[in-house]
Short mmCIF file of C-alpha atoms in Angstrom, two decimals:
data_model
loop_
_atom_site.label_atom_id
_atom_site.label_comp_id
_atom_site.label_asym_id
_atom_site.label_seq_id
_atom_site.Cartn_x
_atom_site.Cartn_y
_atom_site.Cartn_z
CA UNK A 12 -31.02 5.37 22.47
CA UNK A 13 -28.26 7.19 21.04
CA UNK A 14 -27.14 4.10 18.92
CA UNK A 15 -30.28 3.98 17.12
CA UNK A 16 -30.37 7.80 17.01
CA UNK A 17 -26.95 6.96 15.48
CA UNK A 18 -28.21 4.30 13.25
CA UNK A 19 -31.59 6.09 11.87
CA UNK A 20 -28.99 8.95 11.11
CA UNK A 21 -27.43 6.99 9.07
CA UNK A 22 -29.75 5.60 7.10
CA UNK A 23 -31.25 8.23 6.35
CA UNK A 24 -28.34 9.40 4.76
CA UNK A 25 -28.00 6.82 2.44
CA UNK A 26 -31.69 7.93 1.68
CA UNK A 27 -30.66 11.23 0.82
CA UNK A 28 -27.83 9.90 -1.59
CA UNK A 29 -29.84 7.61 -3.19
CA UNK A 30 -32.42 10.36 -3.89
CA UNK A 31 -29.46 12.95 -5.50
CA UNK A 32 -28.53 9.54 -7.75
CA UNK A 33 -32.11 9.42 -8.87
CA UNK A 34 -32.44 12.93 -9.51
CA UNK A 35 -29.01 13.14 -11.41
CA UNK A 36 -30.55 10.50 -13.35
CA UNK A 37 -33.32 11.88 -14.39
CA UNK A 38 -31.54 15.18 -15.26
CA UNK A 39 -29.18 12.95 -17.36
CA UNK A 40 -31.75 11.02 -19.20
CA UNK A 41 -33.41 14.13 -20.07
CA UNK A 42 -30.23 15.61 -21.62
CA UNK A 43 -29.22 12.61 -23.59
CA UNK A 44 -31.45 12.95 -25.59
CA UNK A 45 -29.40 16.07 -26.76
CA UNK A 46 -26.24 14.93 -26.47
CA UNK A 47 -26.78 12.31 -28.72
CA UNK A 48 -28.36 14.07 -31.71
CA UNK A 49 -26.01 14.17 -34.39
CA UNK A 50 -24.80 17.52 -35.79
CA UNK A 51 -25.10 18.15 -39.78
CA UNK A 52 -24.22 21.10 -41.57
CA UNK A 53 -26.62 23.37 -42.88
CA UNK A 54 -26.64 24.24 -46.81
CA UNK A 55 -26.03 27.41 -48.26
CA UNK A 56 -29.20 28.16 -48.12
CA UNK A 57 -29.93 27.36 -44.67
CA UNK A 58 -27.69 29.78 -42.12
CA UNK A 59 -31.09 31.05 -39.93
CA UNK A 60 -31.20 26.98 -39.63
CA UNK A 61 -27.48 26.72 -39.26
CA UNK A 62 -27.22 29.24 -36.68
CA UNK A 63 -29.80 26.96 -34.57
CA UNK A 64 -27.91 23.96 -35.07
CA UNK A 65 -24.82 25.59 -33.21
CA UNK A 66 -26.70 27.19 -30.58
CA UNK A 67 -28.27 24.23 -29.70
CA UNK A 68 -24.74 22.34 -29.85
CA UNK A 69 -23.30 25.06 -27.46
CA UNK A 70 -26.60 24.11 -25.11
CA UNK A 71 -25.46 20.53 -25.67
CA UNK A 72 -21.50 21.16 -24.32
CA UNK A 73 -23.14 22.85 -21.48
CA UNK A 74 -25.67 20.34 -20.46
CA UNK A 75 -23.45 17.46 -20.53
CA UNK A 76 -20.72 19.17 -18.48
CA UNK A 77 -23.46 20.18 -16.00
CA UNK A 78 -24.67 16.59 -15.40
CA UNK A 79 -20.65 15.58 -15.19
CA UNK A 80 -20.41 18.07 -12.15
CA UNK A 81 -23.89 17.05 -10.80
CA UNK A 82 -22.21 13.28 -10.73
CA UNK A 83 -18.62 14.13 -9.27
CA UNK A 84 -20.24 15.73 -6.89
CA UNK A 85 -22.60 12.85 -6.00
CA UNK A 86 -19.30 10.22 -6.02
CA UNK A 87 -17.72 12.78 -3.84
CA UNK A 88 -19.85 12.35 -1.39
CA UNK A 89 -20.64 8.27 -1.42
CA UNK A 90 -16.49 8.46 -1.48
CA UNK A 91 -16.56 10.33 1.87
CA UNK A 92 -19.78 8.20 3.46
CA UNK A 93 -18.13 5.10 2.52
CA UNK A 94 -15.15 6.26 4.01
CA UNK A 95 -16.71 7.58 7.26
CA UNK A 96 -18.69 4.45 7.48
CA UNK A 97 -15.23 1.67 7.21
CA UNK A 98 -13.53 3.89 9.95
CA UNK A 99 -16.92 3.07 12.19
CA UNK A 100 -17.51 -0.79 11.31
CA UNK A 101 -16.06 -1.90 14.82
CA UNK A 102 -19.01 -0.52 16.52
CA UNK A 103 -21.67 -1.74 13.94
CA UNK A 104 -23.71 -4.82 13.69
CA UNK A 105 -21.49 -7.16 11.55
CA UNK A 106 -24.34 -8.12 9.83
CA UNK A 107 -25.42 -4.71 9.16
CA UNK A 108 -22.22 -3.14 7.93
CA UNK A 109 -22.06 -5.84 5.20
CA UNK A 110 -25.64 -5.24 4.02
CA UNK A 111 -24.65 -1.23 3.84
CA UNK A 112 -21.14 -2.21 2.39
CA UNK A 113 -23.29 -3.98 -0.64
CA UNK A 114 -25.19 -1.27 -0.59
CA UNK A 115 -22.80 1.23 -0.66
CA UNK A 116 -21.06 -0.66 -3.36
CA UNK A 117 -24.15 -1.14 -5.79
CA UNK A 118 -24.72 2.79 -5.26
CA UNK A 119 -21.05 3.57 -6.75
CA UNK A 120 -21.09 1.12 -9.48
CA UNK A 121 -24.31 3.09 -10.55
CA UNK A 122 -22.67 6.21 -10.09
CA UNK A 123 -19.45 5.35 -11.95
CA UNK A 124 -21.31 3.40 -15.11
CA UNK A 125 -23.92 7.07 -15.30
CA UNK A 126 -20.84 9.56 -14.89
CA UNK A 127 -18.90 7.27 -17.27
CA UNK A 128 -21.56 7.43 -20.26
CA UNK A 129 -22.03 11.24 -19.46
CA UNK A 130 -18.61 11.81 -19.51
CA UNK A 131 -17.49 9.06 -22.84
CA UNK A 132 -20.44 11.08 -24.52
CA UNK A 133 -18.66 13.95 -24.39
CA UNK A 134 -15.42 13.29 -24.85
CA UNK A 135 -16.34 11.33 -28.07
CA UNK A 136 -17.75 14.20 -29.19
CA UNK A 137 -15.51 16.61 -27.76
CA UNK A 138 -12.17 14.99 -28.75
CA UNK A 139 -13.22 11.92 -31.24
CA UNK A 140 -9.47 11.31 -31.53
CA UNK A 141 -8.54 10.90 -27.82
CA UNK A 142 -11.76 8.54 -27.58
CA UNK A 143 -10.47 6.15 -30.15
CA UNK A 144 -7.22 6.03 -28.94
CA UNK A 145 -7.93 5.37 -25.72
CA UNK A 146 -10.46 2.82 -26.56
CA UNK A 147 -7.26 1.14 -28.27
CA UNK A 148 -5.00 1.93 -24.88
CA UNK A 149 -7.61 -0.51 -23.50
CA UNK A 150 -7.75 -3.16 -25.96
CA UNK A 151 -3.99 -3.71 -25.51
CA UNK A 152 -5.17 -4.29 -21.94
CA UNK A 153 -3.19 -1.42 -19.95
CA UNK A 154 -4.37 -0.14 -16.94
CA UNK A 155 -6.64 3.03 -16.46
CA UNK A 156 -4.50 4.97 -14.95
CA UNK A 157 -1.59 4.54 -18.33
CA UNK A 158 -4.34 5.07 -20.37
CA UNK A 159 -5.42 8.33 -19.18
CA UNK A 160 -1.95 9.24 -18.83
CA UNK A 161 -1.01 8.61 -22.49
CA UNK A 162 -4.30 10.12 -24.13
CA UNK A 163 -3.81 13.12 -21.62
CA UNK A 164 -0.40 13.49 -22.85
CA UNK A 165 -1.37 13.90 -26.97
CA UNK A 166 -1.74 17.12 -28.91
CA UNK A 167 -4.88 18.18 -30.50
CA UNK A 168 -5.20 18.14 -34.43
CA UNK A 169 -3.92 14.68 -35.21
CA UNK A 170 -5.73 12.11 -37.10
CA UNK A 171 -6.06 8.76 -35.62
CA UNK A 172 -3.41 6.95 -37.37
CA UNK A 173 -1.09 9.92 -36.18
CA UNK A 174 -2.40 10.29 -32.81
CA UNK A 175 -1.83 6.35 -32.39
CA UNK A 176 2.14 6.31 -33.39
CA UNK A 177 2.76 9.10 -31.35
CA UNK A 178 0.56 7.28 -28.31
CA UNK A 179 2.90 4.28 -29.28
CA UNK A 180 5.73 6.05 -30.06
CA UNK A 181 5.54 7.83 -26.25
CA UNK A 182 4.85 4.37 -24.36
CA UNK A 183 7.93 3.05 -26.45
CA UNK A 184 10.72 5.75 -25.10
CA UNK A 185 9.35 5.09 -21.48
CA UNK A 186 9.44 1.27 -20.92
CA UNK A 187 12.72 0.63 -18.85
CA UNK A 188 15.50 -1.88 -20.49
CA UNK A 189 18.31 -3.22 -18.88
CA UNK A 190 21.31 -1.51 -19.86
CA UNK A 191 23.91 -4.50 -20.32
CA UNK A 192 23.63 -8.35 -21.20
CA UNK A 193 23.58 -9.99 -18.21
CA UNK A 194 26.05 -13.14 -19.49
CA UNK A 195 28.23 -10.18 -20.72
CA UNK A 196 28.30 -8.46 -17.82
CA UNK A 197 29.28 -11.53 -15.33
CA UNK A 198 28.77 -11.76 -11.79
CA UNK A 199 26.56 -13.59 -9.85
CA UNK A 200 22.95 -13.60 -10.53
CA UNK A 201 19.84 -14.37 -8.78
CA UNK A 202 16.36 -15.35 -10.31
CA UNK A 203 13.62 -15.24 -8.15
CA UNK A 204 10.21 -14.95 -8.89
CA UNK A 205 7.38 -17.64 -8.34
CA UNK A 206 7.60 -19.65 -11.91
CA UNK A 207 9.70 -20.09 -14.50
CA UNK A 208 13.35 -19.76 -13.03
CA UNK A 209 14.78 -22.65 -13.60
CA UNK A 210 14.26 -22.75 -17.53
CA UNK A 211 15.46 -19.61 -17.69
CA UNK A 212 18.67 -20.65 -16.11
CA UNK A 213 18.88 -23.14 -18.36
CA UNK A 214 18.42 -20.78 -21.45
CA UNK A 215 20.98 -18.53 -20.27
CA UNK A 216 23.54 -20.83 -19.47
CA UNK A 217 22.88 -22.32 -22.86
CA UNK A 218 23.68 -19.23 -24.36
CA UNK A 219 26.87 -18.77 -22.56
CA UNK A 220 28.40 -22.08 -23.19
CA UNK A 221 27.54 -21.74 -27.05
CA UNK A 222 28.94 -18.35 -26.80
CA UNK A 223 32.18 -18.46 -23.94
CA UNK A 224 32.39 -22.04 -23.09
CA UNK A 225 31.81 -23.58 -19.97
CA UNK A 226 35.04 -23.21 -17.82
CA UNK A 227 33.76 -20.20 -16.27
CA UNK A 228 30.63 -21.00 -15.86
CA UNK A 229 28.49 -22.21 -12.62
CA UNK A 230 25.12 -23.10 -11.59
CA UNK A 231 24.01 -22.50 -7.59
CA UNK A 232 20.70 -23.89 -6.55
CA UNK A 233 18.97 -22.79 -3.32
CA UNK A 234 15.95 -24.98 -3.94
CA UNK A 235 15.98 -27.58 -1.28
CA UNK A 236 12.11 -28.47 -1.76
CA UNK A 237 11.80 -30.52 -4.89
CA UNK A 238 13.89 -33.05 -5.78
CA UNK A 239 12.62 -32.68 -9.65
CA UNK A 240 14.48 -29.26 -9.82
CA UNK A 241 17.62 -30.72 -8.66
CA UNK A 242 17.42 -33.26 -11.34
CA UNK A 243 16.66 -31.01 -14.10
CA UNK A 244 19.50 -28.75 -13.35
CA UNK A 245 22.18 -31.95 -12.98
CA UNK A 246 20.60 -33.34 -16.71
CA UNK A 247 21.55 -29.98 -17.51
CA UNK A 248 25.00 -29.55 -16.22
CA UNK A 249 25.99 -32.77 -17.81
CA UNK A 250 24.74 -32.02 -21.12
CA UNK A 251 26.36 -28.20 -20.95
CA UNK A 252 29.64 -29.87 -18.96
CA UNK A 253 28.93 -26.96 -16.25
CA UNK A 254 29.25 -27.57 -12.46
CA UNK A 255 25.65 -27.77 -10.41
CA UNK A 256 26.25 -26.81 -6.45
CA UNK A 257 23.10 -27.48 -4.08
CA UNK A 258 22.74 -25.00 -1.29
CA UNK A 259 22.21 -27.70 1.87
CA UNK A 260 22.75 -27.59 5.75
CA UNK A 261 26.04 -28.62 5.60
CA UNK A 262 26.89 -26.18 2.93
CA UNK A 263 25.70 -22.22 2.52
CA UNK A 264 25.34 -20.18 -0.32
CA UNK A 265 27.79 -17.95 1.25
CA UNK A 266 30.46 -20.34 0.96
CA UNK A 267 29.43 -21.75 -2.00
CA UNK A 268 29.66 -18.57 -3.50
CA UNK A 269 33.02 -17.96 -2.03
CA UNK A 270 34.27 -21.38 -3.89
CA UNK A 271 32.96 -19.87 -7.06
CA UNK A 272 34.54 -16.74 -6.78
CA UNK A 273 36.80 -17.38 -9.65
CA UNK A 274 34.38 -17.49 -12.23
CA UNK A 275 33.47 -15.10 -14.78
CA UNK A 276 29.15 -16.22 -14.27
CA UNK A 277 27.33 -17.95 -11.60
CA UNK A 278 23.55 -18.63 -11.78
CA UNK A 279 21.71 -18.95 -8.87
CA UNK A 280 18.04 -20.48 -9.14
CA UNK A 281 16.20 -20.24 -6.11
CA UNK A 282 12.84 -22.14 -5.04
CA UNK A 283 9.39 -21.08 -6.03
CA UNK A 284 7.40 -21.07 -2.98
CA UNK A 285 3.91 -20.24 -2.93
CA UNK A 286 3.21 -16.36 -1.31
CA UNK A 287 3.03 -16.39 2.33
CA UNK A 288 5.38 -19.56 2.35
CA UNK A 289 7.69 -19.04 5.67
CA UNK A 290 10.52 -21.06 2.83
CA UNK A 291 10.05 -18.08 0.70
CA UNK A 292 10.78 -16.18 3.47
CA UNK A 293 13.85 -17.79 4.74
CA UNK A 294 14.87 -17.57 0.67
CA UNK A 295 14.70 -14.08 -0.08
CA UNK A 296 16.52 -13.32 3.64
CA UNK A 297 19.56 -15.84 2.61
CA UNK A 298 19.98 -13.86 -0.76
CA UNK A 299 19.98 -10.05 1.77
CA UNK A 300 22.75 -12.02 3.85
CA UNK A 301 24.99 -13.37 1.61
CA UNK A 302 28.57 -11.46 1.61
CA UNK A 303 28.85 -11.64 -2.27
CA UNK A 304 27.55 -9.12 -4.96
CA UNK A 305 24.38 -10.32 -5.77
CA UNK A 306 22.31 -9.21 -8.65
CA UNK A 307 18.53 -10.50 -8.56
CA UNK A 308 16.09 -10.38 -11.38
CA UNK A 309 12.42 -11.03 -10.92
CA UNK A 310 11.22 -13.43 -13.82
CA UNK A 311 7.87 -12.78 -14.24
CA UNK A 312 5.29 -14.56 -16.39
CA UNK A 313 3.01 -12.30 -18.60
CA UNK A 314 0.10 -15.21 -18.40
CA UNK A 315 0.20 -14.27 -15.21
CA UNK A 316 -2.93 -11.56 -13.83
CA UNK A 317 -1.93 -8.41 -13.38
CA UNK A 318 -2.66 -8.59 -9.65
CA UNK A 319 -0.10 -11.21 -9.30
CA UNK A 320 2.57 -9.62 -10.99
CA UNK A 321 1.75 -6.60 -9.21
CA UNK A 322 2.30 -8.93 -5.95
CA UNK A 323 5.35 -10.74 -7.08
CA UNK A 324 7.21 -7.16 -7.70
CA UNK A 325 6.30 -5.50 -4.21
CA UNK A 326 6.88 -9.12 -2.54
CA UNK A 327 10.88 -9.14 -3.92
CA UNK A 328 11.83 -5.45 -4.68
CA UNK A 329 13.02 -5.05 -1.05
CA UNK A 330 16.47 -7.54 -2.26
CA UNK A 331 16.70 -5.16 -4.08
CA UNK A 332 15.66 -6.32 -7.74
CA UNK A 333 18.09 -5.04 -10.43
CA UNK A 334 15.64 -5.99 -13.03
CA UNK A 335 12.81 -8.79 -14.62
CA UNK A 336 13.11 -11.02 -17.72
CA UNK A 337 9.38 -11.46 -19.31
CA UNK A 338 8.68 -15.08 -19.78
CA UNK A 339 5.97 -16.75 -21.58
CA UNK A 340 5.17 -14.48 -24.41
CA UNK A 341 4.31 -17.03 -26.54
CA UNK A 342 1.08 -18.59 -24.67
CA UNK A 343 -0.20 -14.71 -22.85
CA UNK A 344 -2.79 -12.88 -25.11
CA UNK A 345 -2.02 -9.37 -24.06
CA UNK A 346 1.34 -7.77 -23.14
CA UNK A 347 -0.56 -4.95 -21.69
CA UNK A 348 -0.53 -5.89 -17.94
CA UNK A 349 3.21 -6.88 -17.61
CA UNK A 350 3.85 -3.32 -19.34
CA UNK A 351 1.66 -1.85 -17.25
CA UNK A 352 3.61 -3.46 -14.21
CA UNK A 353 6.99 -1.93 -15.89
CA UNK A 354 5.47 1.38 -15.60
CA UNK A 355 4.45 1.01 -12.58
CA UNK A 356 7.56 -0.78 -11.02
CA UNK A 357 10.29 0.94 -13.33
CA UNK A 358 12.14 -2.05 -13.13
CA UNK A 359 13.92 -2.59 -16.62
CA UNK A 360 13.26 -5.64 -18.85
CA UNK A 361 16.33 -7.68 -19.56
CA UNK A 362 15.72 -10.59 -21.80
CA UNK A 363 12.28 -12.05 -23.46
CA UNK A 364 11.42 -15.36 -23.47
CA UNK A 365 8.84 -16.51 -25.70
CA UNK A 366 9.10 -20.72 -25.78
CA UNK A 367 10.42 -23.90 -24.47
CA UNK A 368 13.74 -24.07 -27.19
CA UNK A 369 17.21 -23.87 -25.37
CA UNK A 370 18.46 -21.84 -25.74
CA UNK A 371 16.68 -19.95 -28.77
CA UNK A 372 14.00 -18.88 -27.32
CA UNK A 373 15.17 -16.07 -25.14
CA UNK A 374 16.35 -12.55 -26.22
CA UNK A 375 17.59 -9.63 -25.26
CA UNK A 376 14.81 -6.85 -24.55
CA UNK A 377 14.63 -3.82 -26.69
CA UNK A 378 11.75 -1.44 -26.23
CA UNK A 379 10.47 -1.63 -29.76
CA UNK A 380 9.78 -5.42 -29.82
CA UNK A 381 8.24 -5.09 -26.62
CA UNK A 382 5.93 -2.30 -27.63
CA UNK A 383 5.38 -3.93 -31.02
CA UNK A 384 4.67 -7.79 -29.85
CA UNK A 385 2.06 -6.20 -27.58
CA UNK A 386 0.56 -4.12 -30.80
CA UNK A 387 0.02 -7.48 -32.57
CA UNK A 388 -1.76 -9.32 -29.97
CA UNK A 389 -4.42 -6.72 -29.17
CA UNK A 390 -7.60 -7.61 -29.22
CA UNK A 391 -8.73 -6.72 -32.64
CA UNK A 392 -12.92 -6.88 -31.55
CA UNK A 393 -14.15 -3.61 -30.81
CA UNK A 394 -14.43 -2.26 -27.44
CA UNK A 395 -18.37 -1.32 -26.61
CA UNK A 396 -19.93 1.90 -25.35
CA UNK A 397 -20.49 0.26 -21.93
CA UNK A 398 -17.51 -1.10 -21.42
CA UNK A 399 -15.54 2.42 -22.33
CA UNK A 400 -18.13 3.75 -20.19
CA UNK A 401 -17.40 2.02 -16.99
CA UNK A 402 -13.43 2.66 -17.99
CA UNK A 403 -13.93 6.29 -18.07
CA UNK A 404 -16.26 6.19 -15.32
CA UNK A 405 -13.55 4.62 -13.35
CA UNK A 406 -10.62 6.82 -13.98
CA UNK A 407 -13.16 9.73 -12.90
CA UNK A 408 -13.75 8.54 -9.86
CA UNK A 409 -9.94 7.78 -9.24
CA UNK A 410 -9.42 10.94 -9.03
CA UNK A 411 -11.81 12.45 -6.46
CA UNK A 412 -11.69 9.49 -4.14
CA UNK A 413 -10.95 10.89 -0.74
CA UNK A 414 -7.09 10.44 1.03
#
């Protein structure tokens, strides 16, 4: 029948892939062996033998970028099966199209890990300064793409301790900071974010009573779903002798909002509902509504994955987010996903917050400090050969993934 016709068609063109990957293999495995013999100078005596030596690391170059084309080629075309294949599922056995999706998937792995050591090979050798700092890039724990962009971005010539400042240097100039102090600069502001609002609020109140007083100075909260929040926040407006409004039925943030009008700050904390909560929802649409100036900042915790902050930026930047404080620096292990998220976003950092003391342990965000507290928790053990290998591998096949 034509769907087996279909079917057998298929398969047999996962044969023919898997055969190319063998044979690219092969070809690789047989020019390892080249690439990895090391290169010494010949003596004075020796320049028939030095003259080999160079040929032979000429051969080397040229091998090794062969078997990278044999392989991008080979991931270009699993890239465009795979791709053919997903727009088809609907009219495959279910059962079947996971089987070939695991399938599919083991075949690119391979692919990725073989063109990754082909290609790490040679850039080590190639450009042994770009290979070490990028194998740094990584430990910091930034994402591919950053890394690639920064290593692609440095001169030749340098020597590593060089090429690393200016790598540092470069990341350094490009992370976004907020250009004014938010308790300086008044107004009402919104955290939002899924953690870690509330203390904030508390730090930077804190910090304006100490610094202005409290008699212009107001706390909003929109969180109507626990009771502890409400309770934290009125402990905290007696100590600070600043006013705590609830957002309820009977009163809206609009007119609460318009009763505060008159002062110089006005915090709003607002609940942190889990993702896909219809409350979150019905949050961030109250903030869009409201008549007043509103200007929100994501608080975002750097313990958190980098798929979550990721999630928590896309989920709030349609307020529109003016910027993000950084929380938790004190209990992450890596800075290098939250700046990888700043890159990514561009929204600028206003204020660091690295421990539970109110209000000393929040700061205002400088580039520098950022760049320099990441620096000092990077993960000092070295990175191995397979692991830069499936990096590299990755980036590669980043690039020639089909639209």
């Amino acid at each position: 029948s034509a769907g087996s016709t279909r079917n057998f068609g298929e398969n047999s063109e996962i044969a023919r892939l898997m055969l190319e990957l063998e044979d690219a293999k092969k070809q690789l495995a047989d020019n390892r062996a080249v690439t990895e013999s090391p290169f010494v100078n010949a003596n004075a005596n020796g320049n028939e033998w030095e003259r080999e030596r160079e040929r032979e690391r000429e051969n080397k170059v040229e091998n090794v970028e062969n078997v990278e084309t044999v392989y991008q080629g080979s991931l270009g075309e699993v890239a465009e099966d795979e791709s053919n294949f997903m727009e088809e599922t609907d009219l495959l056995d279910p059962q079947r199209n996971r089987a070939m999706e695991v399938e599919l998937k083991q075949l690119r792995d391979l692919l990725t890990l073989q063109m990754g050591e082909a290609m790490w090979g040679n850039m080590s050798y190639k450009k042994p300064i770009h290979a070490q700092v990028l194998k740094r890039l990584h430990a910091l724990g930034l994402t591919n793409k950053l890394c690639k962009q920064v290593v692609k971005s440095l001169p030749d010539g340098d020597d590593i301790d060089v090429a690393w400042r200016r790598a540092l240097v470069k990341m350094t100039k490009q992370i976004p900071i907020a250009s004014q102090d938010i308790i300086e600069a008044g107004g009402v502001i919104a955290l939002v974010g899924p953690t870690g609002k509330t203390t904030t609020i508390a730090k930077l109140a804190a910090s304006y009573v100490l610094q202005h007083g409290a008699e212009d100075l107001a706390i909003v909260t929109t969180d109507t779903y626990r009771i502890a929040a409400h309770e934290q926040l009125k402990t905290l407006g007696r100590i600070l002798s600043v006013p705590i409004h609830i957002v309820s039925e009977d009163k809206s943030l609009n007119e609460i909002l318009q009763e505060l009008g008159h002062k110089h700050l006005v915090l709003v904390d607002t609940a942190g509902l889990a993702r896909g909560d219809t409350g979150r929802h019905d949050q961030i649409q109250q903030l869009k509504d409201c008549q007043a100036r509103i200007r929100n900042y994501l608080v975002l915790a750097t313990t958190h994955q980098l798929q979550v902050q990721r999630s928590a930026v896309s989920e709030f930047k349609g307020l529109p987010l003016c910027g993000c404080i950084l929380t938790k620096l004190d209990e992450t292990s890596s800075l290098g996903e939250s700046i990888s998220v700043l890159f990514e976003s561009k929204l600028p950092v206003a204020y660091l917050s690295d421990g539970q003391k109110i209000p000393d342990d929040i700061h205002l965000a400088t580039a520098p400090k950022l760049m320099s507290k990441a620096v000092s928790m990077m993960n000092e053990k070295e990175v191995d050969e397979l692991e830069m290998s499936a990096l590299v591998g990755s980036i590669e096949l980043e690039n020639i993934q089909p639209p």
